Short mmCIF file of C-alpha atoms and ligand atoms in Angstrom, two decimals:
data_model
loop_
_atom_site.label_atom_id
_atom_site.label_comp_id
_atom_site.label_asym_id
_atom_site.label_seq_id
_atom_site.Cartn_x
_atom_site.Cartn_y
_atom_site.Cartn_z
CA MET A 15 111.83 68.16 82.74
CA LYS A 16 110.20 67.18 85.81
CA THR A 17 109.29 70.27 87.75
CA LEU A 18 108.09 70.91 91.21
CA VAL A 19 106.21 74.09 91.96
CA PHE A 20 106.23 75.53 95.69
CA LEU A 21 102.76 76.46 96.68
CA GLU A 22 102.09 78.66 99.62
CA ASP A 23 98.83 79.01 101.36
CA HIS A 24 97.75 82.57 101.95
CA GLU A 25 95.00 83.08 104.56
CA GLY A 26 93.32 79.74 103.82
CA ARG A 27 93.81 80.09 99.96
CA LEU A 28 96.66 79.08 97.49
CA GLN A 29 98.71 82.01 96.93
CA LYS A 30 97.91 83.58 93.43
CA ASP A 31 101.32 84.17 92.14
CA ALA A 32 102.44 80.59 93.02
CA LEU A 33 99.25 79.40 90.91
CA GLY A 34 100.44 81.74 88.11
CA VAL A 35 103.74 80.06 88.24
CA LEU A 36 102.30 76.49 88.13
CA SER A 37 100.29 77.57 85.06
CA ARG A 38 103.35 78.77 83.42
CA ALA A 39 105.21 75.48 84.26
CA ALA A 40 102.41 73.51 82.89
CA SER A 41 102.42 75.37 79.46
CA LEU A 42 105.96 74.28 79.16
CA GLY A 43 105.26 70.77 79.20
CA GLY A 44 106.96 67.82 81.02
CA GLU A 45 105.85 66.48 84.35
CA VAL A 46 104.46 69.21 86.65
CA GLU A 47 103.96 68.58 90.27
CA ALA A 48 103.51 70.82 93.20
CA VAL A 49 104.21 70.90 96.94
CA LEU A 50 102.21 72.32 99.82
CA LEU A 51 103.52 72.38 103.18
CA GLY A 52 101.79 73.51 106.52
CA SER A 53 99.91 72.36 109.36
CA GLU A 54 96.50 72.15 108.03
CA VAL A 55 96.71 72.68 104.21
CA GLY A 56 95.84 69.18 102.65
CA GLY A 57 92.24 70.53 101.82
CA LEU A 58 93.73 73.16 99.44
CA ALA A 59 95.82 70.56 97.57
CA ALA A 60 93.43 69.23 95.17
CA ASP A 61 92.80 72.84 93.83
CA ALA A 62 96.17 73.02 92.19
CA GLY A 63 95.05 70.44 89.67
CA ARG A 64 93.10 72.77 87.83
CA TYR A 65 96.26 75.02 87.42
CA GLY A 66 98.27 72.06 85.88
CA ALA A 67 99.78 70.12 88.66
CA THR A 68 99.38 66.20 87.88
CA ARG A 69 100.30 65.56 91.61
CA VAL A 70 100.29 67.77 94.84
CA HIS A 71 102.92 66.60 97.50
CA VAL A 72 101.55 67.45 100.92
CA MET A 73 103.42 67.55 104.23
CA GLU A 74 101.21 68.34 107.15
CA ASP A 75 103.01 69.04 110.53
CA VAL A 76 102.32 71.30 113.35
CA LEU A 77 106.08 72.11 113.15
CA LEU A 78 105.13 73.74 109.79
CA ALA A 79 102.36 75.79 111.06
CA LYS A 80 104.47 79.01 111.26
CA PRO A 81 105.92 80.54 108.12
CA LEU A 82 109.61 79.83 108.90
CA PRO A 83 111.76 78.84 106.33
CA GLN A 84 114.09 76.33 107.55
CA PRO A 85 111.81 73.30 108.45
CA ARG A 86 110.42 73.88 104.76
CA VAL A 87 113.90 73.64 103.31
CA ASP A 88 114.35 70.18 105.20
CA ALA A 89 111.00 69.10 103.70
CA LEU A 90 111.86 70.29 100.13
CA GLU A 91 115.28 68.85 100.09
CA THR A 92 113.79 65.35 100.89
CA LEU A 93 111.18 65.77 98.15
CA VAL A 94 113.39 66.92 95.51
CA ARG A 95 115.98 64.33 96.16
CA GLU A 96 113.54 61.49 96.30
CA GLY A 97 111.28 62.78 93.63
CA GLY A 98 114.17 63.26 91.10
CA PHE A 99 112.98 66.78 90.17
CA ASP A 100 115.20 68.68 87.87
CA THR A 101 113.50 72.13 88.12
CA VAL A 102 111.95 73.93 91.24
CA LEU A 103 110.07 77.02 90.62
CA PHE A 104 109.03 79.51 93.43
CA ALA A 105 106.81 82.78 93.05
CA ALA A 106 108.87 85.11 95.03
CA THR A 107 107.70 86.05 98.67
CA VAL A 108 109.66 86.97 101.54
CA LEU A 109 109.43 83.41 102.74
CA SER A 110 109.98 81.66 99.38
CA ALA A 111 113.15 83.72 98.72
CA ASP A 112 114.36 82.63 102.09
CA ILE A 113 113.60 79.02 101.32
CA ALA A 114 114.98 78.99 97.79
CA ALA A 115 118.25 80.54 98.75
CA ALA A 116 118.57 78.08 101.57
CA LEU A 117 117.52 74.98 99.35
CA ALA A 118 120.10 76.06 96.76
CA ALA A 119 122.68 75.81 99.37
CA ARG A 120 121.56 72.32 100.50
CA LEU A 121 121.24 71.10 96.99
CA ASP A 122 124.51 72.80 95.87
CA ALA A 123 122.14 74.05 93.03
CA GLY A 124 122.12 77.16 91.13
CA LEU A 125 119.26 79.73 91.80
CA ASN A 126 118.21 82.31 89.29
CA TRP A 127 115.80 85.11 90.86
CA ASP A 128 113.85 87.96 89.87
CA LEU A 129 112.77 86.16 86.56
CA THR A 130 109.84 87.73 84.63
CA ASP A 131 109.66 84.71 82.28
CA VAL A 132 110.70 81.16 81.75
CA VAL A 133 110.92 79.64 78.52
CA VAL A 134 111.98 76.45 76.64
CA GLU A 135 114.48 77.21 73.77
CA ASP A 136 116.21 74.44 72.04
CA GLY A 137 115.11 71.97 74.38
CA ARG A 138 116.73 74.04 77.30
CA LEU A 139 115.09 76.03 80.18
CA VAL A 140 115.85 79.71 79.95
CA GLY A 141 114.86 82.39 82.38
CA LYS A 142 114.35 85.96 81.58
CA ARG A 143 115.57 88.24 84.00
CA PRO A 144 115.50 92.42 83.79
CA ALA A 145 118.92 94.09 84.45
CA LEU A 146 120.53 97.26 84.64
CA GLY A 147 117.80 98.94 86.32
CA ASP A 148 115.20 96.90 84.41
CA SER A 149 116.32 98.59 81.02
CA VAL A 150 117.31 95.41 79.49
CA TYR A 151 116.16 91.79 79.65
CA VAL A 152 118.78 89.03 79.77
CA ASP A 153 118.69 85.56 79.25
CA VAL A 154 120.05 83.26 82.35
CA GLY A 155 120.59 79.56 82.58
CA TRP A 156 121.59 76.73 84.71
CA THR A 157 124.85 74.70 84.53
CA SER A 158 123.45 71.81 86.69
CA GLU A 159 120.56 70.37 87.97
CA PRO A 160 118.35 70.74 89.87
CA ARG A 161 117.40 74.45 88.61
CA LEU A 162 115.87 76.56 90.94
CA ALA A 163 114.14 79.91 90.03
CA LEU A 164 112.38 82.57 91.83
CA ILE A 165 109.61 84.43 89.58
CA ARG A 166 109.08 88.22 90.26
CA SER A 167 105.65 88.76 91.89
CA GLY A 168 102.67 89.47 89.62
CA THR A 169 104.49 87.85 86.55
CA PHE A 170 101.96 85.11 85.56
CA GLU A 171 98.22 85.03 85.92
CA PRO A 172 96.80 81.77 87.01
CA GLU A 173 95.22 79.85 84.29
CA GLU A 174 92.71 77.20 84.63
CA ARG A 175 93.60 74.12 82.76
CA GLY A 176 90.81 71.89 83.93
CA GLY A 177 92.87 68.94 85.21
CA THR A 178 92.92 67.24 88.48
CA ALA A 179 95.85 66.49 90.83
CA GLU A 180 96.67 63.33 92.65
CA VAL A 181 97.22 64.29 96.42
CA GLN A 182 100.05 62.51 97.80
CA LYS A 183 101.35 62.88 101.54
CA PHE A 184 104.96 62.60 102.36
CA GLU A 185 107.08 63.15 105.47
CA SER A 186 110.32 64.42 106.02
CA ARG A 187 112.87 64.47 109.03
CA LEU A 188 112.95 68.02 110.50
CA HIS A 189 116.59 68.76 111.70
CA ASP A 190 116.95 70.07 115.14
CA PHE A 191 118.95 73.14 113.96
CA SER A 192 116.06 73.88 111.56
CA LEU A 193 113.64 73.93 114.55
CA ALA A 194 115.74 76.42 116.56
CA ALA A 195 114.12 79.56 115.21
CA GLU A 196 110.69 80.38 116.73
CA MET A 197 108.28 83.03 115.75
CA VAL A 198 107.16 84.98 118.71
CA GLU A 199 104.75 87.46 117.05
CA GLN A 200 102.96 87.85 113.73
CA ALA A 201 101.01 91.06 113.15
CA HIS A 202 98.69 91.96 110.49
CA GLU A 203 98.54 95.53 109.30
CA GLU A 204 94.94 96.94 109.47
CA SER A 205 94.29 98.83 106.20
CA GLU A 206 91.09 100.61 104.85
CA GLY A 207 89.92 100.42 101.09
CA PRO A 208 91.33 98.20 98.58
CA SER A 209 95.02 97.16 98.28
CA ILE A 210 97.40 98.64 95.72
CA GLU A 211 97.72 95.13 94.14
CA ASP A 212 93.59 95.25 93.54
CA ALA A 213 92.91 98.95 93.14
CA ASP A 214 91.49 100.39 89.99
CA VAL A 215 92.98 103.92 91.17
CA ILE A 216 96.15 104.57 92.75
CA VAL A 217 97.29 107.84 94.02
CA ALA A 218 101.04 107.90 94.78
CA GLY A 219 103.04 110.06 96.71
CA GLY A 220 106.83 111.05 96.45
CA ARG A 221 109.27 113.19 98.17
CA GLY A 222 107.96 116.23 96.74
CA LEU A 223 105.26 115.90 99.28
CA GLY A 224 107.94 117.71 101.60
CA SER A 225 106.99 115.80 104.77
CA PRO A 226 105.23 112.49 106.06
CA GLU A 227 102.34 114.63 107.57
CA ASP A 228 101.54 115.63 103.84
CA PHE A 229 100.81 112.16 102.75
CA ALA A 230 97.33 113.03 104.28
CA LEU A 231 96.86 115.10 100.89
CA VAL A 232 97.17 111.89 98.79
CA GLU A 233 95.25 109.83 101.26
CA GLU A 234 92.36 112.10 100.98
CA LEU A 235 92.48 112.08 97.20
CA ALA A 236 92.56 108.33 97.29
CA LYS A 237 89.68 108.12 99.59
CA ALA A 238 87.56 110.53 97.39
CA LEU A 239 88.41 108.28 94.50
CA GLY A 240 87.83 105.11 96.20
CA GLY A 241 91.51 104.10 95.44
CA ALA A 242 94.68 103.04 97.23
CA VAL A 243 97.74 104.81 98.31
CA ALA A 244 101.19 103.97 97.14
CA ALA A 245 104.64 105.56 97.53
CA THR A 246 108.10 105.78 95.99
CA ARG A 247 111.21 104.18 97.59
CA ALA A 248 112.46 107.43 98.71
CA VAL A 249 109.66 108.16 101.01
CA VAL A 250 109.51 104.46 102.23
CA ASP A 251 113.37 104.81 103.13
CA ALA A 252 112.84 107.97 104.80
CA GLY A 253 110.06 106.20 107.01
CA TRP A 254 107.27 108.32 105.76
CA TYR A 255 105.29 105.43 104.51
CA PRO A 256 105.18 101.69 105.00
CA TYR A 257 107.24 99.41 102.40
CA ALA A 258 103.85 97.58 101.69
CA ALA A 259 102.86 100.61 99.85
CA GLN A 260 106.11 100.86 97.73
CA VAL A 261 105.78 100.66 93.88
CA GLY A 262 108.66 99.95 91.78
CA GLN A 263 111.73 97.55 91.11
CA THR A 264 112.19 96.71 94.85
CA GLY A 265 108.55 97.18 95.69
CA LYS A 266 105.34 95.97 93.82
CA THR A 267 104.28 95.99 90.27
CA VAL A 268 100.77 97.58 89.82
CA SER A 269 98.48 98.11 86.89
CA PRO A 270 95.49 100.23 87.83
CA LYS A 271 93.25 101.87 85.40
CA LEU A 272 94.38 105.34 86.73
CA TYR A 273 97.68 106.11 88.48
CA ILE A 274 98.08 109.69 89.96
CA ALA A 275 101.81 110.52 90.63
CA CYS A 276 102.21 113.38 93.18
CA GLY A 277 105.65 114.73 93.49
CA ILE A 278 107.31 111.93 92.04
CA SER A 279 110.28 112.41 89.86
CA GLY A 280 109.53 109.09 87.83
CA ALA A 281 112.89 107.32 88.12
CA ILE A 282 113.27 104.23 86.07
CA GLN A 283 113.05 101.95 89.21
CA HIS A 284 109.72 103.56 89.97
CA LYS A 285 108.43 103.47 86.28
CA VAL A 286 108.93 99.61 86.08
CA GLY A 287 106.32 99.36 88.79
CA MET A 288 103.51 101.33 87.28
CA GLN A 289 104.22 101.83 83.77
CA SER A 290 101.38 99.24 82.66
CA SER A 291 98.87 101.59 84.41
CA GLY A 292 95.95 102.43 82.24
CA LEU A 293 96.22 106.19 82.42
CA ILE A 294 98.93 108.04 84.23
CA VAL A 295 98.53 111.34 85.54
CA ALA A 296 101.60 113.32 87.08
CA ILE A 297 101.63 116.32 89.08
CA ASN A 298 104.92 117.83 89.47
CA LYS A 299 106.42 121.41 89.89
CA ASP A 300 109.60 120.53 87.78
CA PRO A 301 108.36 120.75 83.98
CA ASN A 302 111.62 118.59 83.10
CA ALA A 303 110.81 115.78 85.59
CA PRO A 304 111.33 112.37 83.81
CA ILE A 305 107.67 111.47 84.60
CA PHE A 306 106.36 113.74 82.20
CA GLU A 307 108.11 111.81 79.39
CA TYR A 308 105.58 108.66 80.05
CA ALA A 309 102.59 110.35 81.80
CA ASP A 310 99.22 110.55 79.76
CA LEU A 311 98.39 113.87 81.41
CA GLY A 312 100.87 116.17 82.98
CA VAL A 313 100.15 118.95 85.52
CA VAL A 314 103.05 121.40 86.34
CA GLY A 315 102.55 123.02 89.52
CA ASP A 316 102.75 122.92 93.22
CA LEU A 317 100.90 119.73 94.59
CA HIS A 318 100.18 121.29 97.84
CA GLU A 319 97.86 123.76 95.78
CA ILE A 320 96.71 121.22 93.29
CA VAL A 321 95.87 117.99 95.14
CA PRO A 322 93.55 119.61 97.78
CA LYS A 323 91.57 121.32 94.94
CA LEU A 324 91.33 117.91 92.96
CA THR A 325 89.97 116.17 95.97
CA GLU A 326 87.47 118.96 96.33
CA LEU A 327 86.38 118.58 92.87
CA VAL A 328 86.05 114.82 93.12
CA ARG A 329 83.90 115.40 96.08
CA ALA A 330 81.76 117.70 94.61
CA ARG A 331 81.25 115.54 91.46
CA LYS A 332 80.52 112.57 93.55
CA ALA A 333 78.07 114.58 95.68
CA ALA A 334 76.10 115.92 92.45
C1 LIG B 253 118.49 99.36 92.92
C2 LIG B 253 117.41 100.33 93.17
C3 LIG B 253 116.09 100.02 93.43
C4 LIG B 253 115.08 101.01 93.46
N1 LIG B 253 113.84 100.72 93.64
C5 LIG B 253 112.75 101.52 93.69
C6 LIG B 253 111.50 101.18 93.99
O1 LIG B 253 111.10 100.02 93.86
N2 LIG B 253 110.45 102.32 93.82
C7 LIG B 253 111.03 103.64 93.54
O2 LIG B 253 110.02 104.50 93.71
N3 LIG B 253 112.24 103.87 93.53
C8 LIG B 253 113.15 102.85 93.66
N4 LIG B 253 114.68 103.33 93.56
C9 LIG B 253 114.76 104.81 93.89
C10 LIG B 253 114.72 105.60 92.62
O3 LIG B 253 115.93 105.53 91.81
C11 LIG B 253 114.46 107.07 92.92
O4 LIG B 253 115.51 107.52 93.97
C12 LIG B 253 113.18 107.38 93.74
O5 LIG B 253 111.96 106.74 92.90
C13 LIG B 253 112.66 108.80 93.80
O6 LIG B 253 111.61 109.11 94.64
P1 LIG B 253 110.75 110.31 94.50
O7 LIG B 253 110.33 110.37 93.10
O8 LIG B 253 109.85 110.26 95.70
O9 LIG B 253 111.83 111.44 95.01
P2 LIG B 253 112.47 112.59 94.12
O10 LIG B 253 113.32 111.62 92.96
O11 LIG B 253 113.29 113.41 94.88
O12 LIG B 253 111.52 113.39 93.30
C14 LIG B 253 110.72 114.42 94.06
C15 LIG B 253 109.95 115.01 92.88
O13 LIG B 253 108.93 115.88 93.62
C16 LIG B 253 108.94 117.15 92.75
N5 LIG B 253 108.42 118.15 93.83
C17 LIG B 253 109.07 118.68 94.79
N6 LIG B 253 108.27 119.53 95.42
C18 LIG B 253 107.12 119.43 94.74
C19 LIG B 253 105.71 120.26 94.99
N7 LIG B 253 105.68 121.01 95.98
N8 LIG B 253 104.89 120.00 94.11
C20 LIG B 253 105.05 119.05 92.99
N9 LIG B 253 106.25 118.36 92.83
C21 LIG B 253 107.28 118.71 93.67
C22 LIG B 253 110.29 117.36 92.37
O14 LIG B 253 110.26 118.18 91.10
C23 LIG B 253 110.81 115.94 92.02
O15 LIG B 253 110.61 115.49 90.65
C24 LIG B 253 115.51 102.40 93.39
C25 LIG B 253 116.75 102.82 93.28
C26 LIG B 253 117.80 101.65 93.22
C27 LIG B 253 119.06 102.18 92.90
#
């Protein structure tokens, strides 16, 4: 097996999920190399050696400065064809999903996505993929090479393996049609406090809040606990809260020490994103809400009464 792992730089660092995928690929054996594309990314390349890459292919070009997929597809097509890679792995991000899909079309290759594991069984690469609303896992494979795969975010932790990588520069023609798209603006959302991926405490709000304004109740409690705010898809779809805060099958997977669910029914698609939390507390007025089946502590009642009192109690306890 000759595997290529796509690395993304994330604000001057190698993206953690991609390093996790690299570590996993290295644990499967065979030749494992990585690729890094951007305008000034060469300095990050050697770092990949610690996570299992024996060689890192780097293409630096001002035309790769913006996180646009098509020029990257050109570069990867060249590298995969010339380097003879039979497997190409991506940690799923908005950018890498675009790249992987387009690369699959270019190479006439099969792409399996949303994988939560890759293993070698009887000498063959097999992907594990949740299906039917994450209620079962299915094995998926490829009928041709190269095999392309997108791994679900947060699946593998980066593991230092203590190696070093040879950094090898390469060049690729970038097609005119790949340079037609222009990024006119890129904005970063300013947020206070920890992100939901890093927070030890998450207070999550659902449709039971009743209105977008009532998210203030959840925000106040999160602030008092030094935690982050999360949301269900129902409220994100309704425009009450940004997608970045969505937890679940089509959002983020989180595992804080404490997860407080306020006005959340606990649908399976939400559960899969937070079930590995240390302690799950649910506040819901319906005693039959599904979330009580897996919450460690359930409070049956109106969140509009309970949450402000809880916030007061936390503030009082902290002040004492
Ligand atoms: C393919 C697919 C992917 C999906 N992905 C996701 C995902 O990533 N994340 C996700 O969250 N969902 C996802 N969903 C949607 C999911 O199925 C649910 O519809 C959603 O999680 C419900 O959100 P909710 O709990 O906020 O709303 P509801 O299901 O409407 O629940 C609201 C809850 O609030 C309670 N409540 C109402 N008023 C009060 C009150 N005053 N005090 C206390 N409790 C109150 C109600 O009893 C109810 O249990 C997905 C669905 C599909 C089909």
